[in-house]
């Protein structure tokens, strides 16, 4: 661990390396704060991210893409083609960039 959670595993986490207004404060981050001994967390203020939730160990241990295709454990979390989706406002848009396809060793 460094100063942020691993973006590959905690993409929607407030303590992830990239800021996004829709990022969530997770129980994991609150537990880290409590473990410092400086804070008492209010876990009712946290949210469990749907990103990777329930996807199993392969989600964390294996590549995002296999032979250019999203494997079953990554469906709904990773993409195999570049996408941009918008509802016409700047507040609600989503992108998918398949450029980040492997975990660091």
PDB file of C-alpha atoms in Angstrom:
ATOM      1  CA  UNK A   1       0.000   0.000   0.000  1.00  0.00           C
ATOM      2  CA  UNK A   2       1.078   3.548  -0.684  1.00  0.00           C
ATOM      3  CA  UNK A   3      -0.826   6.752  -0.145  1.00  0.00           C
ATOM      4  CA  UNK A   4      -3.903   5.436  -2.008  1.00  0.00           C
ATOM      5  CA  UNK A   5      -5.756   2.168  -2.524  1.00  0.00           C
ATOM      6  CA  UNK A   6      -4.806   0.282  -5.698  1.00  0.00           C
ATOM      7  CA  UNK A   7      -6.872   1.819  -8.510  1.00  0.00           C
ATOM      8  CA  UNK A   8      -7.160  -1.548 -10.258  1.00  0.00           C
ATOM      9  CA  UNK A   9      -8.944  -3.073  -7.257  1.00  0.00           C
ATOM     10  CA  UNK A  10     -10.622  -0.052  -5.661  1.00  0.00           C
ATOM     11  CA  UNK A  11     -11.656   1.945  -8.733  1.00  0.00           C
ATOM     12  CA  UNK A  12     -14.682   3.621  -7.113  1.00  0.00           C
ATOM     13  CA  UNK A  13     -13.087   4.165  -3.688  1.00  0.00           C
ATOM     14  CA  UNK A  14     -12.613   7.677  -2.304  1.00  0.00           C
ATOM     15  CA  UNK A  15      -9.031   6.734  -1.374  1.00  0.00           C
ATOM     16  CA  UNK A  16      -8.308   5.518  -4.921  1.00  0.00           C
ATOM     17  CA  UNK A  17      -5.555   7.195  -6.922  1.00  0.00           C
ATOM     18  CA  UNK A  18      -7.993   9.016  -9.235  1.00  0.00           C
ATOM     19  CA  UNK A  19     -10.597  11.468  -7.990  1.00  0.00           C
ATOM     20  CA  UNK A  20     -14.136  11.164  -9.247  1.00  0.00           C
ATOM     21  CA  UNK A  21     -17.075  13.002  -7.718  1.00  0.00           C
ATOM     22  CA  UNK A  22     -18.987   9.685  -7.636  1.00  0.00           C
ATOM     23  CA  UNK A  23     -16.314   7.841  -5.610  1.00  0.00           C
ATOM     24  CA  UNK A  24     -17.515   6.215  -2.392  1.00  0.00           C
ATOM     25  CA  UNK A  25     -16.245   6.265   1.175  1.00  0.00           C
ATOM     26  CA  UNK A  26     -15.959   2.571   1.986  1.00  0.00           C
ATOM     27  CA  UNK A  27     -15.895   0.642   5.257  1.00  0.00           C
ATOM     28  CA  UNK A  28     -12.313  -0.325   4.309  1.00  0.00           C
ATOM     29  CA  UNK A  29     -11.151   3.303   4.384  1.00  0.00           C
ATOM     30  CA  UNK A  30     -12.989   3.958   7.639  1.00  0.00           C
ATOM     31  CA  UNK A  31     -11.381   0.861   9.175  1.00  0.00           C
ATOM     32  CA  UNK A  32      -7.951   2.129   8.120  1.00  0.00           C
ATOM     33  CA  UNK A  33      -8.683   5.477   9.777  1.00  0.00           C
ATOM     34  CA  UNK A  34      -9.803   3.727  12.956  1.00  0.00           C
ATOM     35  CA  UNK A  35      -6.688   1.547  12.955  1.00  0.00           C
ATOM     36  CA  UNK A  36      -4.513   4.668  13.174  1.00  0.00           C
ATOM     37  CA  UNK A  37      -5.972   5.215  16.637  1.00  0.00           C
ATOM     38  CA  UNK A  38      -6.836   8.822  15.805  1.00  0.00           C
ATOM     39  CA  UNK A  39     -10.436   8.334  14.670  1.00  0.00           C
ATOM     40  CA  UNK A  40     -13.676   6.614  15.620  1.00  0.00           C
ATOM     41  CA  UNK A  41     -15.549   5.866  12.411  1.00  0.00           C
ATOM     42  CA  UNK A  42     -19.250   6.262  11.750  1.00  0.00           C
ATOM     43  CA  UNK A  43     -19.776   3.307   9.419  1.00  0.00           C
ATOM     44  CA  UNK A  44     -23.295   4.463   8.574  1.00  0.00           C
ATOM     45  CA  UNK A  45     -21.592   7.141   6.430  1.00  0.00           C
ATOM     46  CA  UNK A  46     -19.919   4.475   4.262  1.00  0.00           C
ATOM     47  CA  UNK A  47     -21.054   2.613   1.162  1.00  0.00           C
ATOM     48  CA  UNK A  48     -19.976  -0.714  -0.278  1.00  0.00           C
ATOM     49  CA  UNK A  49     -18.835  -0.234  -3.852  1.00  0.00           C
ATOM     50  CA  UNK A  50     -20.425  -2.434  -6.498  1.00  0.00           C
ATOM     51  CA  UNK A  51     -17.048  -2.463  -8.330  1.00  0.00           C
ATOM     52  CA  UNK A  52     -15.737  -6.015  -7.931  1.00  0.00           C
ATOM     53  CA  UNK A  53     -18.130  -6.765  -5.073  1.00  0.00           C
ATOM     54  CA  UNK A  54     -18.750 -10.512  -4.933  1.00  0.00           C
ATOM     55  CA  UNK A  55     -16.513 -11.196  -7.960  1.00  0.00           C
ATOM     56  CA  UNK A  56     -14.219 -13.586  -6.075  1.00  0.00           C
ATOM     57  CA  UNK A  57     -10.460 -13.976  -5.769  1.00  0.00           C
ATOM     58  CA  UNK A  58      -9.859 -14.088  -9.532  1.00  0.00           C
ATOM     59  CA  UNK A  59     -11.023 -10.474  -9.728  1.00  0.00           C
ATOM     60  CA  UNK A  60      -8.062  -9.451  -7.560  1.00  0.00           C
ATOM     61  CA  UNK A  61      -5.527 -12.067  -8.667  1.00  0.00           C
ATOM     62  CA  UNK A  62      -5.998 -12.373 -12.431  1.00  0.00           C
ATOM     63  CA  UNK A  63      -5.809 -10.028 -15.432  1.00  0.00           C
ATOM     64  CA  UNK A  64      -8.731  -7.770 -16.324  1.00  0.00           C
ATOM     65  CA  UNK A  65      -8.772  -9.174 -19.866  1.00  0.00           C
ATOM     66  CA  UNK A  66      -7.852 -12.602 -21.216  1.00  0.00           C
ATOM     67  CA  UNK A  67      -7.023 -12.736 -24.928  1.00  0.00           C
ATOM     68  CA  UNK A  68      -8.754  -9.380 -25.342  1.00  0.00           C
ATOM     69  CA  UNK A  69     -12.006 -10.548 -23.720  1.00  0.00           C
ATOM     70  CA  UNK A  70     -13.423  -9.748 -20.290  1.00  0.00           C
ATOM     71  CA  UNK A  71     -13.500 -13.025 -18.294  1.00  0.00           C
ATOM     72  CA  UNK A  72     -16.602 -13.977 -16.253  1.00  0.00           C
ATOM     73  CA  UNK A  73     -15.194 -12.587 -12.975  1.00  0.00           C
ATOM     74  CA  UNK A  74     -14.666  -9.167 -14.579  1.00  0.00           C
ATOM     75  CA  UNK A  75     -17.956  -8.702 -16.432  1.00  0.00           C
ATOM     76  CA  UNK A  76     -19.645  -5.480 -15.458  1.00  0.00           C
ATOM     77  CA  UNK A  77     -16.370  -4.143 -14.061  1.00  0.00           C
ATOM     78  CA  UNK A  78     -13.988  -4.093 -17.041  1.00  0.00           C
ATOM     79  CA  UNK A  79     -14.382  -3.490 -20.770  1.00  0.00           C
ATOM     80  CA  UNK A  80     -12.745  -4.803 -23.907  1.00  0.00           C
ATOM     81  CA  UNK A  81     -13.559  -1.810 -26.108  1.00  0.00           C
ATOM     82  CA  UNK A  82     -13.426   1.936 -25.593  1.00  0.00           C
ATOM     83  CA  UNK A  83     -16.818   3.403 -24.730  1.00  0.00           C
ATOM     84  CA  UNK A  84     -18.310   6.762 -23.836  1.00  0.00           C
ATOM     85  CA  UNK A  85     -21.882   6.946 -22.577  1.00  0.00           C
ATOM     86  CA  UNK A  86     -23.691  10.147 -21.640  1.00  0.00           C
ATOM     87  CA  UNK A  87     -27.184  11.264 -20.805  1.00  0.00           C
ATOM     88  CA  UNK A  88     -26.409  14.619 -22.438  1.00  0.00           C
ATOM     89  CA  UNK A  89     -25.172  16.341 -19.286  1.00  0.00           C
ATOM     90  CA  UNK A  90     -21.674  16.769 -17.930  1.00  0.00           C
ATOM     91  CA  UNK A  91     -22.858  15.373 -14.599  1.00  0.00           C
ATOM     92  CA  UNK A  92     -23.748  11.927 -15.919  1.00  0.00           C
ATOM     93  CA  UNK A  93     -21.225  10.367 -18.234  1.00  0.00           C
ATOM     94  CA  UNK A  94     -19.250   7.144 -18.146  1.00  0.00           C
ATOM     95  CA  UNK A  95     -16.120   6.058 -19.959  1.00  0.00           C
ATOM     96  CA  UNK A  96     -14.480   2.707 -20.350  1.00  0.00           C
ATOM     97  CA  UNK A  97     -10.814   2.488 -21.287  1.00  0.00           C
ATOM     98  CA  UNK A  98      -9.439  -0.997 -21.902  1.00  0.00           C
ATOM     99  CA  UNK A  99      -5.871   0.342 -21.741  1.00  0.00           C
ATOM    100  CA  UNK A 100      -5.475  -0.776 -18.119  1.00  0.00           C
ATOM    101  CA  UNK A 101      -5.681  -4.511 -18.560  1.00  0.00           C
ATOM    102  CA  UNK A 102      -3.130  -6.139 -16.248  1.00  0.00           C
ATOM    103  CA  UNK A 103      -2.339  -6.221 -12.564  1.00  0.00           C
ATOM    104  CA  UNK A 104       1.089  -5.080 -11.398  1.00  0.00           C
ATOM    105  CA  UNK A 105       3.571  -7.729 -10.357  1.00  0.00           C
TER     106      UNK A 105
END
